[in-house]
XYZ file of C-alpha atoms in Angstrom:
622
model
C -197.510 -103.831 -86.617
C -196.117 -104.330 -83.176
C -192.995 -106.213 -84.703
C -192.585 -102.978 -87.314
C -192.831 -100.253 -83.778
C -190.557 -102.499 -81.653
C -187.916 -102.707 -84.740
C -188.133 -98.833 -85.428
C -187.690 -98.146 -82.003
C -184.529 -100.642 -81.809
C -183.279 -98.570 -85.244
C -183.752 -95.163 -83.581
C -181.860 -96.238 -80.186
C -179.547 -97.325 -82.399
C -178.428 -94.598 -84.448
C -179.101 -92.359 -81.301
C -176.556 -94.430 -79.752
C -173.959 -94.103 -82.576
C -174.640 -90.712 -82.501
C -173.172 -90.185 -79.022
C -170.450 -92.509 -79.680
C -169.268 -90.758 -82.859
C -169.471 -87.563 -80.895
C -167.482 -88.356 -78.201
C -164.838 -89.385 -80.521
C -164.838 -86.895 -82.209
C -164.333 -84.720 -78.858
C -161.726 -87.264 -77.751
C -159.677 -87.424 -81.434
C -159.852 -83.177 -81.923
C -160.557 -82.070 -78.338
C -159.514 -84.347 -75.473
C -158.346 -82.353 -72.288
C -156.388 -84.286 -69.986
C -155.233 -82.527 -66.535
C -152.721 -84.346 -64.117
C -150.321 -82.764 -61.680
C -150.437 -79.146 -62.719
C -149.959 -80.292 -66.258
C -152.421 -80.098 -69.238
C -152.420 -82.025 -72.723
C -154.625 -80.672 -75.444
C -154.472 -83.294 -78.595
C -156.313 -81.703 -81.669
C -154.596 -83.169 -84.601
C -150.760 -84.384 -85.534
C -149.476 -80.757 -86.745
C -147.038 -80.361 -83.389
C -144.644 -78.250 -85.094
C -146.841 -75.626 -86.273
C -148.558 -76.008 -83.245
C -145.434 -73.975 -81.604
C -145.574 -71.735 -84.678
C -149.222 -70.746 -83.672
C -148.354 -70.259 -80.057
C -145.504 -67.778 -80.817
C -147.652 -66.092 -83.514
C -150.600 -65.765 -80.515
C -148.324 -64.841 -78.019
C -146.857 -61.732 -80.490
C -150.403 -60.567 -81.135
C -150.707 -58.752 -77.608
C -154.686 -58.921 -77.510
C -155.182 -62.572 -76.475
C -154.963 -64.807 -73.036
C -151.727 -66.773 -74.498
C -149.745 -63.030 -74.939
C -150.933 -62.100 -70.925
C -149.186 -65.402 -69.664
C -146.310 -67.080 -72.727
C -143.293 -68.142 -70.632
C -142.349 -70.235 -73.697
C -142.311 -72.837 -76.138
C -140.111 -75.557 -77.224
C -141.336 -79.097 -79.188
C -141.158 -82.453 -77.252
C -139.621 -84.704 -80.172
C -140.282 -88.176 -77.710
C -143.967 -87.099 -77.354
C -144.575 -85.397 -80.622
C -145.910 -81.929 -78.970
C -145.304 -77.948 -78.201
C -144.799 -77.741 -74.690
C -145.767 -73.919 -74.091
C -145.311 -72.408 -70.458
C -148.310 -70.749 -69.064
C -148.683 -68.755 -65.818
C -150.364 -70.679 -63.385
C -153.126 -68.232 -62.961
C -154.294 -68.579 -66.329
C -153.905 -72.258 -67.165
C -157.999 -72.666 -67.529
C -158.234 -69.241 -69.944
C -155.082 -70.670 -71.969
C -156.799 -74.371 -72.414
C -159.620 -72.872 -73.305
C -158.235 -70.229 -75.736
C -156.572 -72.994 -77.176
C -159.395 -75.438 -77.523
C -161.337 -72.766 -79.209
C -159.243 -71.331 -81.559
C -156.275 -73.821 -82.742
C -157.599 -75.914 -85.593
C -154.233 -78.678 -85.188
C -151.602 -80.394 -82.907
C -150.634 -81.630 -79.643
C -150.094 -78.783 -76.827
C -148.783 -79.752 -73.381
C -149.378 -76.874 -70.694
C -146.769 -76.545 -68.289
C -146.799 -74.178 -65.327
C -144.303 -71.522 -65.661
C -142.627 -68.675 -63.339
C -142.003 -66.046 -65.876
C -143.469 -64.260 -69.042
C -141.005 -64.312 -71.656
C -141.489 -60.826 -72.105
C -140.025 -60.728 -68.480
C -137.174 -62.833 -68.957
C -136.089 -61.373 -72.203
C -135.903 -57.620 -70.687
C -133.943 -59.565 -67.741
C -131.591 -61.092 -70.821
C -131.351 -57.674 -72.049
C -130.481 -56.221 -68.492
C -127.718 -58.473 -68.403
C -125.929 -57.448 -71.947
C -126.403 -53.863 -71.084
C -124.615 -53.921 -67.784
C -121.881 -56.586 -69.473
C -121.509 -53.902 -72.062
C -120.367 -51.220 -69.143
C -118.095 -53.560 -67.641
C -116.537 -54.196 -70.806
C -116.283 -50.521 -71.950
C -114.655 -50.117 -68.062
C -112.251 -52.485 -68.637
C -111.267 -51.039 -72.123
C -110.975 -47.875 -70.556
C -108.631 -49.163 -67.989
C -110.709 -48.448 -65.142
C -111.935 -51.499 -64.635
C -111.064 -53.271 -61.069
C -109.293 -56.674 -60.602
C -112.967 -58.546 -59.773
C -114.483 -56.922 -62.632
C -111.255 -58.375 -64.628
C -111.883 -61.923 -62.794
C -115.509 -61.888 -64.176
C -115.071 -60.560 -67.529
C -112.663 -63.607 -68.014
C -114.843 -65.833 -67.417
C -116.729 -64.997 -70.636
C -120.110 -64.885 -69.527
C -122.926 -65.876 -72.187
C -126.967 -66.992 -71.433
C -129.914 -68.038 -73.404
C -133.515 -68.195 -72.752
C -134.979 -71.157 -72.646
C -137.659 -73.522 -70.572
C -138.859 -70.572 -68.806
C -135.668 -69.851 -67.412
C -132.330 -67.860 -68.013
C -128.823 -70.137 -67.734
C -125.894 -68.150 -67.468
C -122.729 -69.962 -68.887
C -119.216 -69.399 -67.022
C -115.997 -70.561 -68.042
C -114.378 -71.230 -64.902
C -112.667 -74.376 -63.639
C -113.267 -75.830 -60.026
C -115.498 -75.248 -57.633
C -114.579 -72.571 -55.628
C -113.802 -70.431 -58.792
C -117.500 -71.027 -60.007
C -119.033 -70.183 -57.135
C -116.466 -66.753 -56.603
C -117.493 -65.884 -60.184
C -121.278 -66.811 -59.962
C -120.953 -64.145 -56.334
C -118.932 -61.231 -58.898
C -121.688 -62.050 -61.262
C -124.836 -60.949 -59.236
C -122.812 -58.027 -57.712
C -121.810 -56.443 -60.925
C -124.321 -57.657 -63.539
C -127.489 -58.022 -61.157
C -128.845 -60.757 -59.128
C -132.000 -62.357 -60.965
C -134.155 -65.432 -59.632
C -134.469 -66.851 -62.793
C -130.995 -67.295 -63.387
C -129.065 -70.558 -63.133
C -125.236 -70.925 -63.623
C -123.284 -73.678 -65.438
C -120.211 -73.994 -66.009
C -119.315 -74.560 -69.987
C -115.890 -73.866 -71.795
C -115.857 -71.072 -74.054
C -116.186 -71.999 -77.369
C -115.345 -68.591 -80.010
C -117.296 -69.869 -83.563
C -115.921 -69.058 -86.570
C -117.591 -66.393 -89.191
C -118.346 -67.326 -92.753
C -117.148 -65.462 -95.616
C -114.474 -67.401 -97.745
C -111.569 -66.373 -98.582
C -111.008 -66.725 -102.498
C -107.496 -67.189 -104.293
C -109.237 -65.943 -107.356
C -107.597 -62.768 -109.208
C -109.209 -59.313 -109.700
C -109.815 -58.498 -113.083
C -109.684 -55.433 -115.142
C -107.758 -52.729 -113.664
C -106.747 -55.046 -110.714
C -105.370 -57.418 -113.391
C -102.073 -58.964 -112.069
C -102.656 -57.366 -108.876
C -101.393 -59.920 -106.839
C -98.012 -60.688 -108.948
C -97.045 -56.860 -108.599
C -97.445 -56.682 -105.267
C -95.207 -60.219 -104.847
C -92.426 -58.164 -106.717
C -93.201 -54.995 -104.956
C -92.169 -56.982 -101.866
C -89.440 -58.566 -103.099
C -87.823 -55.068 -104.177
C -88.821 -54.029 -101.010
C -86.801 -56.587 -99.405
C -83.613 -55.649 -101.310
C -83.293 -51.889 -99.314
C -83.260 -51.563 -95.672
C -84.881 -48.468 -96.310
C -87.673 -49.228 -98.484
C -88.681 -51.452 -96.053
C -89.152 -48.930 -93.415
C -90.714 -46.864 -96.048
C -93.411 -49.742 -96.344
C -93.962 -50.114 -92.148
C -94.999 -46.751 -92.042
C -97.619 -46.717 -94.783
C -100.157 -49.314 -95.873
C -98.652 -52.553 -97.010
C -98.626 -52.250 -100.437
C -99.431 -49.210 -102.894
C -103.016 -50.258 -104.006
C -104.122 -50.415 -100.290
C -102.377 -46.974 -99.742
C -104.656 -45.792 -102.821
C -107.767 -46.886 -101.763
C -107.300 -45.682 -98.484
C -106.530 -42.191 -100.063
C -109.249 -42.453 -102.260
C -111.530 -42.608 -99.049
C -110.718 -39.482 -98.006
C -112.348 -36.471 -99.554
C -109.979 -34.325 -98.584
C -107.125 -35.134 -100.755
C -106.017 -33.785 -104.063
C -105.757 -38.026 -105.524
C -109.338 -37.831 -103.952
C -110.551 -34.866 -105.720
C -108.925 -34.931 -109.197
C -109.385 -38.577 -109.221
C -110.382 -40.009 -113.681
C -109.415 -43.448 -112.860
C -105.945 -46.175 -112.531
C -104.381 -48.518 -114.444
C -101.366 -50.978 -114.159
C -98.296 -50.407 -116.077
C -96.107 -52.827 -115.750
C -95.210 -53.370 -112.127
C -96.370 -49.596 -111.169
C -99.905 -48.165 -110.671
C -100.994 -45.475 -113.101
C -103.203 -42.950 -111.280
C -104.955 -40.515 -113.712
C -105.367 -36.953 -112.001
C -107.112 -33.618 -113.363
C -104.676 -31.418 -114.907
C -105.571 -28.737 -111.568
C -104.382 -31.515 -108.905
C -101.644 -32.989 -110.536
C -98.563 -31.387 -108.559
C -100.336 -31.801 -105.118
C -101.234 -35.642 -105.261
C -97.372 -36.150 -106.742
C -96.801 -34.020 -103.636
C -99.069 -36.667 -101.379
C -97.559 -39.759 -103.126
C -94.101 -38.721 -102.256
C -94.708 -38.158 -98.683
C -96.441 -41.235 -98.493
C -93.229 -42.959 -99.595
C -94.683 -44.857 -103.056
C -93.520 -42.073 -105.405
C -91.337 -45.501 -107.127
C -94.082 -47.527 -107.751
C -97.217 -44.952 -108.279
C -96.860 -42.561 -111.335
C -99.615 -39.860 -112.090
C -101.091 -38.927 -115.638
C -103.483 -36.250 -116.780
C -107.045 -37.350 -116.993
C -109.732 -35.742 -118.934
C -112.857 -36.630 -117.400
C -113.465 -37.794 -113.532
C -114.155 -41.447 -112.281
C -117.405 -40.345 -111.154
C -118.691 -38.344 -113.822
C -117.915 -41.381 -115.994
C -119.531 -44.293 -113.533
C -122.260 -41.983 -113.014
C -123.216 -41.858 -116.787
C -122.480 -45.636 -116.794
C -125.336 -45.807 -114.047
C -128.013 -43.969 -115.880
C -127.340 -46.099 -118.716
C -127.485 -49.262 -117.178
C -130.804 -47.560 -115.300
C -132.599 -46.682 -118.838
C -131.224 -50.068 -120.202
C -132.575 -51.829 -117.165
C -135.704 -50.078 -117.667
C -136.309 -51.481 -121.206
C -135.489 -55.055 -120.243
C -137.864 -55.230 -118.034
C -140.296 -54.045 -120.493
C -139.256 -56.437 -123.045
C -139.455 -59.180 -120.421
C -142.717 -58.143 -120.442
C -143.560 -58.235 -123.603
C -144.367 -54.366 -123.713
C -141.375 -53.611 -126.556
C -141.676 -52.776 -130.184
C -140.568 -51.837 -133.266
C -137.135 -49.625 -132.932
C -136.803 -50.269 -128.750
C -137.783 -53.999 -129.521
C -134.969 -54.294 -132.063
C -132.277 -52.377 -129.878
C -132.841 -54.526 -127.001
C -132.801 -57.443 -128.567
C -128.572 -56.899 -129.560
C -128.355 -56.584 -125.468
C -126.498 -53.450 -125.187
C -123.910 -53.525 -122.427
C -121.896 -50.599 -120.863
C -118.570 -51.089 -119.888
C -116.324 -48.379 -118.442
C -112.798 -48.501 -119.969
C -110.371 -45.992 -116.683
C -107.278 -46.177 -118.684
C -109.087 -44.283 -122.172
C -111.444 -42.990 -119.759
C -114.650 -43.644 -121.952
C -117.317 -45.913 -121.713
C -117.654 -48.541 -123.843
C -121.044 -50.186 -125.054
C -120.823 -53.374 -127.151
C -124.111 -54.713 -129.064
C -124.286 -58.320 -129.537
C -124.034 -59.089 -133.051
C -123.368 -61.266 -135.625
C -120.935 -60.298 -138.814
C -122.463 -58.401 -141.665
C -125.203 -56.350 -138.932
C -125.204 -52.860 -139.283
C -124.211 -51.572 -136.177
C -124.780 -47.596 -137.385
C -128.514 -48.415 -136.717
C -128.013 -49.310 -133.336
C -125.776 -46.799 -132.434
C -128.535 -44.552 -133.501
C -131.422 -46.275 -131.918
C -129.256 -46.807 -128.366
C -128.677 -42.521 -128.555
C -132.187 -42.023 -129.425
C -133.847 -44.545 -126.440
C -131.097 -45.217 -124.278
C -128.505 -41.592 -123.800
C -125.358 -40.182 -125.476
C -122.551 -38.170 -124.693
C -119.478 -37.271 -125.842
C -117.846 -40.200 -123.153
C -119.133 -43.309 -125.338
C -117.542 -45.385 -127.889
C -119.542 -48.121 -129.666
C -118.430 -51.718 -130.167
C -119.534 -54.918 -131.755
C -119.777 -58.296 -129.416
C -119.728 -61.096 -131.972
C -118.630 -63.287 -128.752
C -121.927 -62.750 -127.329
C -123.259 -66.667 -126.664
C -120.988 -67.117 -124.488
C -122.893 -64.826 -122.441
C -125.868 -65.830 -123.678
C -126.457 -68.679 -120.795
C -125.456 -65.771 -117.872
C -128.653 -65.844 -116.180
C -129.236 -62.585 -114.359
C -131.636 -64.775 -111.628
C -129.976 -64.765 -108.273
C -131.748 -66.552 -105.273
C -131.665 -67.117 -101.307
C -128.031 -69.265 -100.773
C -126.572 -68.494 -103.725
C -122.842 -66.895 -104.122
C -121.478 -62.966 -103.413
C -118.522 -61.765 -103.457
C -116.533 -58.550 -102.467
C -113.093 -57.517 -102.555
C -111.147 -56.607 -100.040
C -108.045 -54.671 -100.141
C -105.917 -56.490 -97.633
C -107.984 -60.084 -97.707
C -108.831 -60.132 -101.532
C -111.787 -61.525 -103.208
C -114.318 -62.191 -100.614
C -117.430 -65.426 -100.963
C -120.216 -65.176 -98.526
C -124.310 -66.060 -99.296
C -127.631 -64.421 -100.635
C -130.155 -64.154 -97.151
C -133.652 -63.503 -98.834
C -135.082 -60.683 -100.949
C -135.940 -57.641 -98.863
C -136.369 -53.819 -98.526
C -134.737 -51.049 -96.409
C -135.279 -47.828 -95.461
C -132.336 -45.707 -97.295
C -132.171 -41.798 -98.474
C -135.795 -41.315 -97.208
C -137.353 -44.201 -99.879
C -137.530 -48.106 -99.418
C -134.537 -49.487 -101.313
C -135.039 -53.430 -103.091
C -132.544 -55.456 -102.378
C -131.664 -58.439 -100.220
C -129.929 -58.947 -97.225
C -126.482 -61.353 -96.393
C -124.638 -61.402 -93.493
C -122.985 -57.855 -91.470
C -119.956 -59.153 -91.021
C -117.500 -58.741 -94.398
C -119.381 -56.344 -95.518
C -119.112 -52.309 -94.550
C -121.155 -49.916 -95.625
C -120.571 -48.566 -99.285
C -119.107 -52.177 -100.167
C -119.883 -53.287 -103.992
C -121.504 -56.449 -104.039
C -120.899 -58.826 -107.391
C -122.347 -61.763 -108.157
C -118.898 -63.541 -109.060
C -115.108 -63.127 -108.011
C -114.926 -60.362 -111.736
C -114.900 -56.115 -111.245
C -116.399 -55.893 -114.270
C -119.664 -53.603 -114.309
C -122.211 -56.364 -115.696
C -121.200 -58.460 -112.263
C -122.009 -55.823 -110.144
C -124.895 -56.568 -108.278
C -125.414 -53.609 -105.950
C -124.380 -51.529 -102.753
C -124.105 -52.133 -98.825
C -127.113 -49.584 -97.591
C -126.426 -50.672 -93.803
C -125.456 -53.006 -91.488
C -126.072 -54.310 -88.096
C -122.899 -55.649 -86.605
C -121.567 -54.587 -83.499
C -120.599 -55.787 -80.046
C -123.892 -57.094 -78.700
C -126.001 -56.215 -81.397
C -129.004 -58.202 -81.560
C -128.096 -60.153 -85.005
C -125.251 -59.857 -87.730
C -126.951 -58.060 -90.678
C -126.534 -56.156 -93.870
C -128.539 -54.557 -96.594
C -126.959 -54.652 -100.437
C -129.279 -52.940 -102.520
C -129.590 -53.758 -106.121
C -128.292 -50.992 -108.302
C -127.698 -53.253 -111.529
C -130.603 -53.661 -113.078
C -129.925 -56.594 -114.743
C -130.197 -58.965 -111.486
C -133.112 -59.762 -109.657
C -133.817 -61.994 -106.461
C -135.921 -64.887 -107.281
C -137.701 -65.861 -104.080
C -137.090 -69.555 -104.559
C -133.971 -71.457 -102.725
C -130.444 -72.138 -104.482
C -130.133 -75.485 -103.392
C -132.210 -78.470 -103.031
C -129.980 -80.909 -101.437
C -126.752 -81.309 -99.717
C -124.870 -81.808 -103.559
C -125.410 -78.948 -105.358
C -126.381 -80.643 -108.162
C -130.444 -81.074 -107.737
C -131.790 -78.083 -109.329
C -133.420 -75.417 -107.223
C -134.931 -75.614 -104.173
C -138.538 -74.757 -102.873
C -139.698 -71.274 -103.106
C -139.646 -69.176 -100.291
C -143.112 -66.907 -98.867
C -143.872 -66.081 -95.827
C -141.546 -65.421 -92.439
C -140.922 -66.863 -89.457
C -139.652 -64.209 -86.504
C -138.297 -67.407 -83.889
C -138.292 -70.841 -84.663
C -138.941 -73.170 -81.596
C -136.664 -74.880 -79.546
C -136.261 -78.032 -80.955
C -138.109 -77.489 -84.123
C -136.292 -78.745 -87.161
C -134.025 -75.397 -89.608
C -133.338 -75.476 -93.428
C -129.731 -73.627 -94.352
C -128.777 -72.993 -97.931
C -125.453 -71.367 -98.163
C -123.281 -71.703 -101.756
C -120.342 -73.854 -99.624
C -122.334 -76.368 -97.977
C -125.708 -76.109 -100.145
C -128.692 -77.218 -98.284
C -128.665 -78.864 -95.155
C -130.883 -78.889 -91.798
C -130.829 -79.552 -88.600
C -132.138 -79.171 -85.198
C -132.619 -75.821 -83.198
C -130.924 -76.354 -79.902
C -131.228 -73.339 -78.334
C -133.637 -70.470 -79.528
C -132.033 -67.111 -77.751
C -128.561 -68.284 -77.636
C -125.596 -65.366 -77.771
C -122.611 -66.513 -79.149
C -118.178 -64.943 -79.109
C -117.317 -65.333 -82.893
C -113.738 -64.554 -84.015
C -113.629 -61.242 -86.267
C -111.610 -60.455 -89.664
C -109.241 -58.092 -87.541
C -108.225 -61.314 -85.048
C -110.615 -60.268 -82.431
C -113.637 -61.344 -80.828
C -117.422 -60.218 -81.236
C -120.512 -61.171 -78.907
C -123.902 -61.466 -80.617
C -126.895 -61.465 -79.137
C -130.303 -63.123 -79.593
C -129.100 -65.854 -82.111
C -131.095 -69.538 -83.416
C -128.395 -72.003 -82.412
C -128.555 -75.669 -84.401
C -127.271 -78.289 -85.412
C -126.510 -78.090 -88.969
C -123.510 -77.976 -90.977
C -121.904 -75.140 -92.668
C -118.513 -74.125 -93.438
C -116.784 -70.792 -94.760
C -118.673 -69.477 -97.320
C -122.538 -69.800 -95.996
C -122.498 -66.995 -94.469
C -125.527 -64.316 -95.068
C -127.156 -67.570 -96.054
C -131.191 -68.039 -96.308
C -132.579 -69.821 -93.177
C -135.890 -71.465 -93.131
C -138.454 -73.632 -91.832
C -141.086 -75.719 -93.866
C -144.631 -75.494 -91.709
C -147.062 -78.459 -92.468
C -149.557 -75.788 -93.784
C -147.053 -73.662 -95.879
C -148.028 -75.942 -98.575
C -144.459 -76.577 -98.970
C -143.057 -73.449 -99.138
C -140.062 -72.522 -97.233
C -140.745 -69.801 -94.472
C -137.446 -67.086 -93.523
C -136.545 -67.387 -90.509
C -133.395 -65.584 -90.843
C -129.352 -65.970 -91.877
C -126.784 -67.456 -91.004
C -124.169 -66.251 -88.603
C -120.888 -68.325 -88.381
C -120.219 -72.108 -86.176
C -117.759 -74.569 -86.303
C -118.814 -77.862 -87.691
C -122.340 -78.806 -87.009
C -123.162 -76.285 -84.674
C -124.620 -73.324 -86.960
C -125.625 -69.854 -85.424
C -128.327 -67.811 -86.970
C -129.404 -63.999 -86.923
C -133.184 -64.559 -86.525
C -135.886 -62.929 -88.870
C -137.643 -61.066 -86.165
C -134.767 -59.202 -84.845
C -133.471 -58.324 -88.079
C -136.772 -56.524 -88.610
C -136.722 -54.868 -85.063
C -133.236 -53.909 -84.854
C -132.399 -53.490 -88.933
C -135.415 -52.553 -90.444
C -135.267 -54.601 -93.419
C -138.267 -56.972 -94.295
C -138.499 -59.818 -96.855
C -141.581 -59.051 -99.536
C-alpha cells in the first residue's frame, strides 16, 4: 500500500512537473519577451512578413496603442523579423498590444522619434513648398539661389523613422551651400538628413509599337511617307506643313477635337483614297470645312464628300447594340437563354461600323446552306434595327472562335496615338470609379499614355470587337501622389478575370495565381510580384517604401512623382499600368494588389501604391 501512495505521488509530481515545463515552452516558443538596451523582441511564430502586414494594418485602424505611436516598419531579412518603430513612451502598451492580439511572427521594437503620421505631413510639407519654387521659377520670378537649389533636384523618402533628402550636388562646399538654400526655402525639419546621390530620371513604360492601324487608318503610315516626300519637292509646301500639324491625319484629329468647327459638327466619318484622306461632311457644312481645310493648308491631300448620317449617330447605335448583345451573352453564359434568343446568340452576332458606306454592319457566324433571313429577324426582334444596318454572313468565324474575351492583371493594351502610333502598356487590376454620378467597372493601368477620353483595345486593331473601353480619369501630374488611370469597360464582350497573366518570367506557364484582397504599402524590404505583358512576371525586393522619383515624359520632359514602392525588379517598356502584388503567408496563396507599376530603368522598378491610388484616385479593386 505504501509502495502504491509513494509511486502515485512520484506520478503526480511528475506530470505536475511536465506540466510547468510544457507551459513555459509554450510561453517561450509563442510568447517570449526579451528587453535589452531600449530594444524589445517579441517571437510568436515564423510569419515575419505578415507580421509587418499586421502592423501597418493596426497602425491604419486609428483606435489602437500601435496607431498612437507607428514611426514605422521595415523587415530585417538577416534576423527574419518586422522591425516596427514605437514611441518610447509607449513601448510597454505596444508589447503588450502585440502579445495579446498578433497570433504570428517575430517583432523587434525599436525606439523611434517620430509618428509616421508626423513625418509623412513633414514629406508632404516639403513637395508643397518645392511645388512653389518650381511654379516661381517657371514664372521667371524665381531668384538665382532658388535656381541653385532647384538644380540640385531635390527628392526624399521616408524610411527608418526618418526623412533623407537626396541632393545632386558635387563637393563639399556645394552640398553644404545647397543643404543651407534647402532649409531656408523649403523648411528646416529635425528629421531630415541630406545625402548626396546623382540624379537618376527613370524611364516610363508604354511601348512603342511598329504595328499598322487598321481599317480606316489602313496604310496610314505609307501615305504619310509620300506625303512627306511631296512635301519635300516644294519649298512652299514645306512651310505649309511647319505651320500646321505634321501631317493631315494629325491636323484632323486635332480638328475633330474641337466642337467648334464645321469638320467637327458635320462630321459622318473618313476614309483613305489613295494617298488623300476622304472626310465625309453633312451636306449643311460642306463649304465651311472646305473653307477650314484650305486655310489650314491640306486642301491637296484632304478632299470632302457628302455624308448621310453622322459618326456619332452611327457609333452610338453601334453601342446600344453591342450593350443589348452584351446583355444576352452574359445570360447565355449563364445558362438563362432559350429557344429564339438561345439560337440567335449562338451565330455570335457582331457589329461592325463600315465610315466609308456609313452603315453598320452585323455578320452572324455561319456555316453555308443556314438561313440567315431567320436571324436577321430574330437579331431585329431581341437585339434593335434601324434603317443604318446591313446584314452579313461570317463563314470565317473559327478563326475567331479561340478569341477569348478574358483579359487579366499584366496582360496587353494598347492605344493609338496620333503622333507616336500604336501604343503597348499593361492591365493594373479590376476596379471601380466614380464617373457621371454612378460607379463605373473597369480596371485601372498606368496615367501616363493615357488622357482622358482615350479608347483602350485589347490589341494593336481599330476594329470595334477590340475595343475594350474608355479613359474615365487619370492621376498624373507634377507631384501627384501616384501615376494612375481609370479605362472603363464599354465593350461588353471583355471582362477582367481577377487572376494574374503570367506565372513566370517566360510567358509560357499558363496563368498565374488569382488575385483577392489589397495591400495599401508593402514594407520596406518585403519581397513585390510584377506582371507586366513585356517582362511577364518577375519580383523583387522593396527598397524603399515612400520613395519619389523624376521620370522622363512622352513630350521630352521631366515629371516628379510622389509617394512611390521602389524595388528591385525588372521591367522594361511595355509593363507599364502593370498588376503589383504581394503573396502573404495567410492569403492562402493568393496574390494581394498592392498597386502598378510606374516606369525604372533595369532592375530598379517604381510603383504607384494601392493605398494612394484609393486616396488620391478613387478607384478600388473589388
Amino acid at each position: 500500500m505504501k509502495d502504491n501512495t509513494k509511486k502515485n505521488k512520484l506520478f503526480v509530481a511528475a506530470f505536475v512537473g511536465m506540466v510547468v515545463i510544457i507551459s513555459f515552452s509554450w510561453i517561450w516558443m509563442y510568447h517570449s519577451v526579451k528587453a535589452k538596451d531600449g530594444v524589445v523582441t517579441i517571437e510568436i511564430g515564423d510569419g515575419w512578413e505578415d507580421a509587418a502586414i499586421w502592423i501597418m494594418e493596426q497602425a491604419e485602424q486609428g483606435n489602437n496603442v500601435i496607431a498612437q505611436s507607428y514611426g514605422g516598419v521595415h523587415l530585417d531579412r538577416t534576423k527574419n523579423a518586422t522591425v516596427v518603430y514605437i514611441l518610447p513612451e509607449y513601448m510597454e502598451e505596444v508589447e503588450d498590444y502585440i502579445t495579446q492580439n498578433a497570433t504570428d511572427g517575430r517583432f523587434i521594437l525599436l525606439e523611434g522619434q517620430y509618428t509616421e503620421k508626423e513625418n509623412l505631413k513633414v514629406a508632404d510639407q516639403i513637395s508643397d513648398h518645392l511645388l512653389v519654387l518650381k511654379n516661381q521659377r517657371d514664372a521667371g520670378t524665381a531668384d538665382d539661389d532658388i535656381l541653385v537649389l532647384l538644380d540640385s533636384y531635390p527628392r526624399w523618402s521616408v524610411k527608418y523613422n526618418r526623412i533623407t533628402v537626396y541632393l545632386d550636388v558635387e563637393g563639399k562646399d556645394e552640398f553644404e551651400h545647397v543643404v543651407m538654400l534647402f532649409k531656408k526655402y523649403i523648411g528646416d525639419y529635425p528629421q531630415c538628413d541630406y545625402v548626396v546621390e546623382p540624379l537618376v530620371i527613370y524611364e516610363q513604360y508604354p511601348l512603342l509599337s511598329e504595328t499598322p492601324l487598321y481599317n480606316k487608318k489602313t496604310c496610314v503610315e505609307e501615305i504619310t511617307a509620300l506625303l512627306k516626300q511631296n512635301y519635300s519637292e516644294s519649298d512652299n509646301k514645306t512651310d505649309s506643313m511647319a505651320q500646321n500639324t505634321e501631317t493631315p491625319l494629325g491636323w484632323l484629329q486635332d480638328t475633330l477635337d474641337n466642337n467648334e468647327s464645321a469638320i467637327a459638327s458635320g462630321y459622318c466619318g473618313m476614309y483613305v483614297d489613295g494617298f488623300s484622306y476622304v472626310v465625309l461632311i453633312l451636306p449643311d457644312y460642306m463649304e465651311k470645312a472646305k473653307s477650314e481645310i484650305n486655310e489650314a493648308g491640306w486642301s491637296e491631300y484632304i478632299r470632302v464628300e457628302a455624308g448621310r448620317v453622322t459618326y456619332s449617330d452611327l457609333d452610338m447605335f453601334m453601342q446600344k447594340l453591342l450593350c443589348n448583345i452584351g446583355d444576352l451573352l452574359e445570360r447565355m453564359n449563364k445558362g438563362e437563354l432559350q429557344g429564339d434568343e438561345l439560337e440567335l446568340m449562338s451565330h455570335y452576332p457582331l457589329p461592325s461600323l463600315d465610315e466609308k458606306e456609313q452603315k453598320l454592319i452585323v455578320r452572324f457566324a455561319m456555316t453555308q446552306g443556314e438561313d440567315m433571313e431567320h436571324l436577321v429577324c430574330l437579331f431585329k426582334e431581341y437585339i434593335g434595327d434601324s434603317v443604318m444596318v446591313t446584314y452579313e454572313p461570317d463563314y470565317a468565324f473559327e478563326i475567331y472562335s479561340q478569341y477569348s474575351t478574358s483579359i487579366y492583371p499584366g496582360g496587353q493594351l494598347c492605344t493609338y496615338d496620333t503622333n507616336q502610333g500604336w501604343l503597348g502598356m499593361s492591365l493594373g487590376y479590376r476596379a471601380k470609379y466614380p464617373y457621371g454620378g454612378s460607379l463605373c467597372e473597369g480596371f485601372v493601368t498606368c496615367g501616363h499614355g493615357l488622357p482622358p477620353y482615350t479608347t483602350v483595345y485589347a490589341t494593336t486593331s481599330a476594329t470595334p470587337n477590340f475595343v475594350i473601353g474608355v479613359v474615365r480619369g487619370r492621376m498624373y501630374y507634377n507631384q501627384s501622389k501616384g501615376d494612375v488611370s481609370f479605362v472603363e469597360i464599354t465593350n461588353s464582350e471583355y471582362t477582367v478575370v481577377n487572376r494574374c497573366k503570367y506565372s513566370n518570367s517566360t510567358g509560357t506557364g499558363g496563368y498565374g495565381i488569382p488575385i483577392s484582397g489589397t495591400i495599401a504599402q508593402v514594407p520596406l524590404d518585403g519581397r513585390i510580384y510584377k506582371g507586366g505583358f513585356r517582362t511577364f512576371l518577375t519580383s523583387g525586393i522593396v527598397t524603399d517604401a515612400n520613395a519619389n522619383a523624376y521620370f522622363t515624359t512622352s513630350s521630352g520632359g521631366t515629371i516628379l512623382i510622389n509617394c512611390l514602392t521602389k524595388a528591385t525588379i525588372t521591367s522594361d517598356h511595355g509593363d507599364s499600368g502593370g498588376i503589383a502584388y504581394m503573396i502573404p503567408l495567410n492569403s492562402g496563396g493568393y496574390g494581394q494588389v498592392a498597386g502598378i507599376v510606374t516606369g525604372g530603368s533595369g532592375t530598379t522598378c517604381f510603383f504607384s501604391k494601392y493605398g494612394m491610388i484609393v486616396t488620391y484616385f478613387g478607384a478600388f479593386s473589388y
